[in-house]
Short mmCIF file of C-alpha atoms and ligand atoms in Angstrom, two decimals:
data_model
loop_
_atom_site.label_atom_id
_atom_site.label_comp_id
_atom_site.label_asym_id
_atom_site.label_seq_id
_atom_site.Cartn_x
_atom_site.Cartn_y
_atom_site.Cartn_z
CA MET A 1 -3.47 -24.48 7.28
CA HIS A 2 -4.12 -22.07 10.11
CA LYS A 3 -7.61 -21.02 11.10
CA LEU A 4 -8.97 -17.66 11.51
CA ALA A 5 -10.80 -17.33 14.91
CA LEU A 6 -14.16 -15.37 15.02
CA SER A 7 -13.55 -13.73 18.47
CA GLY A 8 -10.62 -13.12 20.47
CA SER A 9 -7.91 -12.37 17.83
CA GLY A 10 -9.22 -9.14 16.91
CA TYR A 11 -8.07 -9.64 13.49
CA HIS A 12 -11.17 -9.58 11.44
CA LEU A 13 -14.87 -8.90 11.72
CA PRO A 14 -15.95 -5.70 13.34
CA VAL A 15 -14.21 -4.91 16.46
CA SER A 16 -16.85 -2.19 16.80
CA PRO A 17 -19.65 -1.83 14.54
CA PRO A 18 -18.92 -0.06 11.02
CA PRO A 19 -20.50 3.22 10.53
CA THR A 20 -23.59 3.18 8.84
CA ALA A 21 -23.30 6.60 7.13
CA PRO A 22 -21.81 6.69 4.22
CA GLY A 23 20.02 3.35 -1.92
CA SER A 24 21.58 0.42 -1.45
CA PRO A 25 20.08 -1.98 0.89
CA ASP A 26 21.68 -2.61 4.24
CA PRO A 27 21.06 -6.48 4.89
CA SER A 28 21.78 -5.60 8.69
CA ARG A 29 18.69 -3.53 8.57
CA ALA A 30 16.23 -5.82 6.98
CA SER A 31 15.21 -9.30 8.16
CA SER A 32 13.26 -11.64 6.27
CA ARG A 33 12.69 -13.55 9.39
CA THR A 34 8.84 -13.70 10.63
CA ARG A 35 7.80 -16.02 13.50
CA ARG A 36 4.44 -16.49 11.99
CA GLU A 37 3.65 -19.71 9.99
CA ARG A 38 2.89 -18.45 6.53
CA TYR A 39 -0.42 -16.57 5.96
CA ALA A 40 -1.12 -17.20 9.83
CA PRO A 41 -2.29 -14.29 12.08
CA PRO A 42 0.08 -13.45 14.86
CA SER A 43 -0.47 -15.40 18.11
CA SER A 44 0.02 -12.43 20.40
CA HIS A 45 -2.61 -9.95 21.20
CA TYR A 46 -0.98 -6.79 22.47
CA LEU A 47 -2.87 -4.71 20.48
CA ASP A 48 -6.17 -6.00 21.72
CA GLU A 49 -5.93 -3.18 24.42
CA HIS A 50 -6.20 -0.56 22.03
CA LYS A 51 -9.58 0.70 20.81
CA ARG A 52 -10.10 0.58 16.95
CA GLU A 53 -13.02 0.91 14.57
CA HIS A 54 -13.68 -0.48 11.18
CA LEU A 55 -14.05 2.34 8.60
CA THR A 56 -16.10 0.33 6.36
CA PRO A 57 -17.01 -3.44 6.24
CA ALA A 58 -14.61 -3.96 3.17
CA ILE A 59 -11.73 -1.68 4.10
CA GLY A 60 -10.08 0.20 6.68
CA LEU A 61 -9.33 0.42 10.63
CA ARG A 62 -8.77 3.49 12.64
CA PHE A 63 -7.04 3.18 16.16
CA GLU A 64 -7.87 5.37 19.08
CA ARG A 65 -5.76 8.51 18.99
CA GLU A 66 -4.46 7.52 22.51
CA PHE A 67 -2.32 4.76 20.66
CA GLN A 68 0.94 6.48 19.71
CA LEU A 69 3.43 4.35 17.64
CA LYS A 70 6.14 6.63 19.06
CA ASP A 71 5.64 4.33 22.17
CA VAL A 72 6.30 1.15 20.42
CA LEU A 73 9.27 2.37 18.60
CA ALA A 74 10.77 3.30 21.79
CA LEU A 75 10.71 -0.15 23.02
CA PRO A 76 14.21 -1.55 22.85
CA GLU A 77 14.97 -3.68 19.73
CA GLY A 78 14.76 -7.61 20.39
CA ASP A 79 12.18 -6.69 23.12
CA GLU A 80 9.38 -9.33 22.77
CA ARG A 81 6.78 -6.95 23.17
CA ARG A 82 8.10 -4.46 20.42
CA GLU A 83 8.65 -7.37 17.84
CA ALA A 84 5.38 -9.03 18.63
CA THR A 85 3.46 -5.50 18.43
CA PHE A 86 4.86 -4.83 15.00
CA GLU A 87 4.15 -8.29 13.79
CA GLU A 88 0.42 -7.56 14.71
CA LEU A 89 0.55 -4.38 13.37
CA ALA A 90 1.76 -5.68 9.97
CA TYR A 91 -0.97 -8.40 9.91
CA LEU A 92 -3.58 -5.90 10.67
CA ILE A 93 -2.59 -3.54 8.11
CA SER A 94 -2.32 -6.25 5.36
CA LEU A 95 -5.56 -7.63 6.55
CA HIS A 96 -7.56 -4.63 6.44
CA GLY A 97 -5.79 -2.84 3.51
CA VAL A 98 -5.17 0.38 5.30
CA CYS A 99 -5.03 1.39 9.12
CA ALA A 100 -5.36 5.02 10.20
CA PHE A 101 -3.58 6.25 13.38
CA PRO A 102 -4.95 9.71 14.34
CA ALA A 103 -2.57 12.63 15.68
CA GLN A 104 0.78 10.79 15.58
CA ASP A 105 3.87 12.35 17.17
CA LEU A 106 6.20 11.15 14.74
CA SER A 107 9.36 12.78 12.94
CA PRO A 108 10.29 11.93 9.35
CA GLU A 109 13.29 9.80 11.03
CA ASP A 110 10.75 8.14 12.99
CA LEU A 111 8.57 7.41 9.99
CA GLU A 112 11.61 5.82 8.23
CA ARG A 113 12.33 3.56 11.38
CA LEU A 114 8.60 2.57 11.44
CA ALA A 115 8.49 1.68 7.81
CA LEU A 116 11.50 -0.62 8.56
CA ALA A 117 10.44 -2.26 11.52
CA LEU A 118 7.02 -3.01 10.11
CA GLY A 119 8.70 -4.34 6.86
CA ARG A 120 10.71 -6.75 8.89
CA ALA A 121 7.86 -7.85 10.99
CA SER A 122 6.03 -8.49 7.80
CA GLY A 123 8.35 -11.13 6.69
CA ALA A 124 9.50 -9.22 3.59
CA PRO A 125 12.51 -10.36 1.69
CA ALA A 126 15.95 -9.67 3.38
CA ASP A 127 16.85 -7.21 0.86
CA SER A 128 13.83 -5.00 1.02
CA ASP A 129 14.59 -1.52 2.01
CA LEU A 130 12.95 1.80 1.85
CA HIS A 131 11.95 2.68 -1.85
CA ILE A 132 13.63 5.56 -3.54
CA HIS A 133 11.44 7.12 -6.02
CA PRO A 134 12.85 7.62 -9.73
CA THR A 135 12.25 11.49 -9.41
CA ALA A 136 13.63 11.67 -5.51
CA ALA A 137 16.34 13.58 -4.61
CA LEU A 138 18.87 11.76 -2.27
CA GLY A 139 20.29 12.92 1.04
CA GLU A 140 24.29 13.78 1.27
CA ASP A 141 24.70 10.01 2.53
CA GLY A 142 23.14 8.90 -0.61
CA ARG A 143 20.39 7.30 1.12
CA PRO A 144 16.58 8.21 0.37
CA LYS A 145 15.15 10.88 2.26
CA VAL A 146 11.63 10.73 3.71
CA GLY A 147 9.76 11.85 0.80
CA THR A 148 7.39 14.61 0.77
CA ILE A 149 3.98 14.10 -1.04
CA SER A 150 2.71 17.31 -2.07
CA ASN A 151 0.48 18.90 -4.75
CA LYS A 152 3.29 21.27 -5.34
CA ALA A 153 6.27 20.52 -7.55
CA ASP A 154 9.51 20.66 -5.95
CA SER A 155 12.15 23.25 -7.24
CA ARG A 156 13.20 20.97 -9.95
CA GLY A 157 9.71 20.44 -11.40
CA ALA A 158 9.68 16.88 -9.89
CA ARG A 159 6.57 15.53 -8.37
CA ILE A 160 5.34 11.93 -7.82
CA ASN A 161 2.45 12.57 -10.28
CA PHE A 162 1.09 10.29 -12.99
CA LYS A 163 -0.64 11.87 -15.73
CA ASP A 164 0.13 15.27 -17.35
CA GLU A 165 -3.22 15.56 -18.77
CA ARG A 166 -5.65 16.07 -15.86
CA SER A 167 -8.98 14.12 -16.53
CA GLU A 168 -12.13 15.63 -15.02
CA LEU A 169 -12.69 12.10 -13.87
CA ALA A 170 -11.27 12.04 -10.32
CA SER A 171 -10.76 8.40 -10.52
CA GLN A 172 -8.05 8.77 -12.91
CA GLY A 173 -5.41 8.62 -10.27
CA ILE A 174 -6.28 5.24 -8.67
CA HIS A 175 -3.18 3.34 -8.26
CA THR A 176 -0.96 1.07 -6.25
CA ASP A 177 2.56 2.43 -5.21
CA ILE A 178 5.34 1.90 -7.75
CA SER A 179 3.95 -1.17 -9.54
CA PHE A 180 6.46 -0.30 -12.45
CA GLU A 181 9.07 -1.82 -10.44
CA ARG A 182 10.07 -5.32 -10.45
CA ARG A 183 9.69 -5.24 -6.55
CA PRO A 184 6.76 -2.90 -5.88
CA ALA A 185 5.78 -1.49 -2.69
CA ARG A 186 4.63 -3.45 0.36
CA TYR A 187 3.86 -0.77 2.93
CA SER A 188 3.39 2.96 2.22
CA MET A 189 3.00 5.35 5.01
CA LEU A 190 1.78 8.75 4.84
CA ARG A 191 1.64 11.31 7.85
CA MET A 192 -0.18 14.59 6.78
CA HIS A 193 1.31 17.61 8.34
CA THR A 194 -0.40 20.29 6.16
CA LEU A 195 -3.83 20.53 5.12
CA PRO A 196 -6.43 22.63 3.26
CA PRO A 197 -9.41 23.82 5.15
CA THR A 198 -11.32 21.21 3.57
CA GLY A 199 -10.74 18.79 0.63
CA GLY A 200 -7.68 16.49 -0.08
CA ASP A 201 -9.37 13.36 1.15
CA THR A 202 -7.55 10.08 0.03
CA LEU A 203 -9.62 7.09 -1.24
CA PHE A 204 -8.66 3.45 -0.58
CA TYR A 205 -9.91 0.59 -2.56
CA SER A 206 -9.87 -2.98 -1.40
CA SER A 207 -8.19 -5.00 -3.89
CA TYR A 208 -9.30 -8.31 -1.91
CA ALA A 209 -12.88 -7.21 -2.59
CA HIS A 210 -12.26 -6.63 -6.49
CA HIS A 211 -10.84 -10.10 -6.71
CA ASP A 212 -14.01 -11.55 -4.64
CA LYS A 213 -16.34 -9.95 -7.14
CA LEU A 214 -14.98 -11.65 -10.00
CA SER A 215 -16.76 -15.03 -11.02
CA ALA A 216 -14.98 -18.31 -10.64
CA PRO A 217 -14.29 -18.78 -14.33
CA MET A 218 -13.17 -14.97 -14.69
CA ARG A 219 -10.59 -15.69 -11.53
CA ALA A 220 -9.54 -18.95 -13.34
CA MET A 221 -8.63 -17.22 -16.31
CA LEU A 222 -6.93 -14.09 -14.92
CA SER A 223 -4.95 -16.10 -12.43
CA GLY A 224 -2.91 -17.46 -15.53
CA LEU A 225 -2.11 -13.97 -16.77
CA ARG A 226 0.30 -11.39 -16.09
CA ALA A 227 0.16 -7.80 -17.12
CA ARG A 228 2.96 -5.16 -17.99
CA HIS A 229 3.26 -2.15 -15.67
CA SER A 230 5.24 1.00 -16.77
CA GLY A 231 6.27 4.18 -15.21
CA ALA A 232 7.86 5.61 -18.33
CA MET A 233 5.76 8.93 -17.66
CA PHE A 234 8.53 9.85 -15.09
CA ARG A 235 11.46 9.50 -17.79
CA GLU A 236 9.05 12.11 -19.86
CA GLN A 237 8.78 14.36 -16.74
CA ALA A 238 12.78 14.18 -16.23
CA ARG A 239 13.34 15.09 -19.87
CA ARG A 240 11.05 17.95 -19.80
CA HIS A 241 12.30 19.49 -16.59
CA GLY A 242 16.06 18.49 -17.08
CA PHE A 243 16.46 16.67 -13.81
CA ASP A 244 18.21 13.27 -13.37
CA LEU A 245 16.28 10.14 -12.36
CA HIS A 246 17.49 7.85 -9.70
CA LEU A 247 18.57 4.83 -11.74
CA GLY A 248 18.65 2.50 -8.55
CA PRO A 249 18.81 0.26 -6.85
CA ARG A 250 15.53 1.60 -5.54
CA GLY A 251 14.74 -0.16 -2.45
CA ALA A 252 15.82 -3.83 -3.93
CA PRO A 253 18.51 -4.88 -5.98
CA ASP A 254 15.93 -5.69 -8.87
CA ASN A 255 14.68 -2.24 -8.95
CA VAL A 256 17.47 -0.89 -11.15
CA ASP A 257 17.74 0.76 -14.87
CA ASP A 258 15.49 3.34 -16.46
CA SER A 259 12.93 1.04 -17.94
CA PHE A 260 10.47 1.47 -15.13
CA GLU A 261 8.64 -1.46 -16.56
CA ALA A 262 7.65 -4.84 -14.94
CA SER A 263 5.57 -7.73 -15.38
CA HIS A 264 3.31 -8.91 -12.54
CA PRO A 265 0.51 -11.69 -12.42
CA VAL A 266 -2.94 -10.07 -12.56
CA ILE A 267 -4.28 -12.23 -9.53
CA ARG A 268 -1.60 -11.78 -6.62
CA THR A 269 -1.63 -13.35 -3.35
CA ASN A 270 -0.91 -11.21 -0.66
CA ALA A 271 2.18 -12.53 1.08
CA VAL A 272 1.09 -11.66 4.57
CA THR A 273 -2.39 -13.05 4.58
CA GLY A 274 -2.60 -15.40 1.90
CA PHE A 275 -5.68 -13.84 0.45
CA ASN A 276 -6.17 -13.11 -3.41
CA THR A 277 -6.09 -9.71 -4.98
CA LEU A 278 -6.65 -8.06 -8.21
CA PHE A 279 -3.37 -6.35 -9.03
CA VAL A 280 -4.02 -4.03 -11.89
CA ASN A 281 -4.23 -0.28 -11.73
CA GLN A 282 -4.86 2.35 -14.35
CA CYS A 283 -1.94 4.62 -13.70
CA PHE A 284 0.60 2.00 -14.43
CA THR A 285 -0.97 -1.20 -15.75
CA GLU A 286 -0.68 -0.79 -19.54
CA ARG A 287 -1.14 -4.35 -21.11
CA ILE A 288 -2.42 -7.93 -20.19
CA GLU A 289 0.31 -10.15 -21.74
CA GLY A 290 -0.31 -13.30 -23.65
CA VAL A 291 -3.81 -12.09 -25.29
CA THR A 292 -4.45 -9.58 -28.17
CA PHE A 293 -4.35 -5.81 -27.93
CA ASP A 294 -8.20 -5.75 -28.21
CA GLU A 295 -8.75 -8.52 -25.67
CA SER A 296 -6.29 -6.68 -23.23
CA ARG A 297 -8.00 -3.51 -23.57
CA ALA A 298 -11.35 -5.07 -23.04
CA LEU A 299 -10.35 -6.75 -19.84
CA LEU A 300 -8.57 -3.78 -18.63
CA ASP A 301 -11.62 -1.61 -19.25
CA TYR A 302 -13.83 -3.89 -17.24
CA LEU A 303 -11.34 -4.36 -14.41
CA PHE A 304 -10.50 -0.49 -13.95
CA LYS A 305 -14.25 0.14 -14.02
CA LEU A 306 -14.85 -2.65 -11.29
CA GLN A 307 -12.17 -0.83 -9.09
CA ALA A 308 -13.44 2.77 -9.78
CA GLN A 309 -17.05 1.94 -9.47
CA SER A 310 -17.27 -0.55 -6.74
CA HIS A 311 -17.99 2.03 -3.72
CA ASP A 312 -18.73 -0.93 -1.43
CA ALA A 313 -15.15 -1.61 -1.78
CA GLN A 314 -14.01 1.84 -1.03
CA VAL A 315 -13.42 4.27 1.83
CA ARG A 316 -12.75 7.91 1.72
CA TYR A 317 -10.56 9.28 4.54
CA ARG A 318 -10.72 12.65 5.46
CA TRP A 319 -7.52 13.76 7.08
CA SER A 320 -6.82 15.49 10.26
CA GLU A 321 -3.34 17.05 10.83
CA GLY A 322 -1.02 14.54 12.21
CA ASP A 323 -2.93 11.62 10.98
CA LEU A 324 -0.70 8.65 9.82
CA CYS A 325 -2.30 6.16 7.30
CA ILE A 326 -0.48 2.98 6.44
CA TRP A 327 -1.60 0.72 3.71
CA ASP A 328 -0.45 -2.50 1.96
CA ASN A 329 -0.16 -2.01 -1.70
CA SER A 330 -1.00 -5.49 -2.45
CA ALA A 331 -4.24 -5.28 -0.55
CA CYS A 332 -5.44 -2.31 -1.66
CA LEU A 333 -5.33 0.83 -4.18
CA HIS A 334 -5.50 4.35 -3.27
CA CYS A 335 -6.34 7.77 -5.00
CA ALA A 336 -5.88 11.53 -3.89
CA THR A 337 -8.59 14.06 -4.40
CA PHE A 338 -7.40 17.26 -5.91
CA ASP A 339 -10.43 19.49 -5.17
CA TYR A 340 -8.56 22.15 -3.37
CA ASP A 341 -6.05 25.16 -4.02
CA GLU A 342 -4.17 25.53 -0.77
CA GLU A 343 -0.89 23.45 0.37
CA ARG A 344 -1.43 19.74 1.19
CA SER A 345 1.71 18.09 2.40
CA GLY A 346 2.85 15.09 4.31
CA ASP A 347 5.82 12.75 4.90
CA ARG A 348 5.78 9.60 2.88
CA THR A 349 7.92 6.32 3.17
CA VAL A 350 7.51 3.21 1.07
CA PHE A 351 8.95 -0.08 2.02
CA VAL A 352 9.54 -2.47 -0.93
CA GLY A 353 8.27 -6.01 -0.77
CA GLU A 354 8.72 -9.07 -2.69
CA ALA A 355 8.22 -9.77 -6.53
CA PRO A 356 4.43 -10.14 -6.92
CA ALA A 357 3.33 -13.97 -7.10
CA PHE A 358 0.22 -15.88 -7.32
CA ASP A 359 0.01 -18.89 -4.89
CA ALA A 360 -2.27 -21.22 -6.75
CA GLU A 361 -2.07 -23.69 -3.87
CA ARG A 362 -2.60 -21.63 -1.00
CA GLY A 363 -4.04 -18.46 -2.16
CA ARG A 364 -7.85 -17.98 -0.99
CA SER A 365 -10.65 -15.46 -1.33
CA ARG A 366 -10.73 -13.29 1.68
CA ARG A 367 -14.43 -13.24 1.67
CA GLU A 368 -14.87 -16.80 1.47
CA ALA A 369 -12.07 -17.62 3.92
CA LEU A 370 -13.85 -15.38 6.84
CA ALA A 371 -17.25 -16.57 5.66
CA SER A 372 -16.16 -20.16 6.25
CA VAL A 373 -15.20 -19.34 10.07
CA VAL A 374 -17.83 -20.55 12.45
FE1 LIG B 1 0.61 6.66 -4.02
#
């Protein structure tokens, strides 16, 4: 088992003090090769030269605006510095849940290249590719276009939205991306280009912290259970507005058909860091399997409450134009805030990862692993 070091690696513990205030996959484009030992931090430290700050103790890291990801993308493929930097970035995103990169000069095409490079560097399966959302329109080449996330529906009435009944509880929309897929998202990235004068913040929630808040007996019970996730609401949206859904493959050969349903472990081990997470969300998780309906309801009610009400495990990110956030969907959840009327739009890509798994042998609590380092 590798060891995390307290200093020098820059991969954990505050680099600066936290604030006190509150299509078909193309195998040639995706490699599963990672040079790291499983779950180990990368051994290179190219990113140490760039200042970054923790957004909160539990989740979030923001780089200085002078760090432009375009410069990393510009390095030739196969270049040692390029490969190592992407490995470091992938590990940092998975470790901190979400990383923010202010004022990034990136086109939608750059974003696609970035998603593929990061996905490869993170050791995702060789057949992982960019996700095509069921409601997405395809480009003329049949490939997914970099999606636009917006509060406005497109001309067909399609929008990546989850509930038709809007709750007054803003936490209603907490989710991890596309957990209704058998192979859900690893990294999602959103570069915001159009913002309202105020409002539209995104909240991110640490799934590591949620796991670590569970007692040992509760962890033991939940680690033997799976839950059913469903995206059936997109079928209803398509039926109502009369558009066709994309039936796949959607970023992985397993992500096909129109069931939009998958069974995943309730406790999931993050494939990059080896830390355990709580992997349910109130948008897509419908039922814990193997227990009674009432037991499932009671357990999910508590777990959703834990996620929504643990504000010590959250960060609320206030966007500026050009900001890019990249998050690991097996390390955090997120939720947009619909408190504005003006347009709010950005470019979005999602890179599909592995089928979620719980590693009973090597999966660890993030908090306990970091606390054990001396
Ligand atoms: Fe999302």
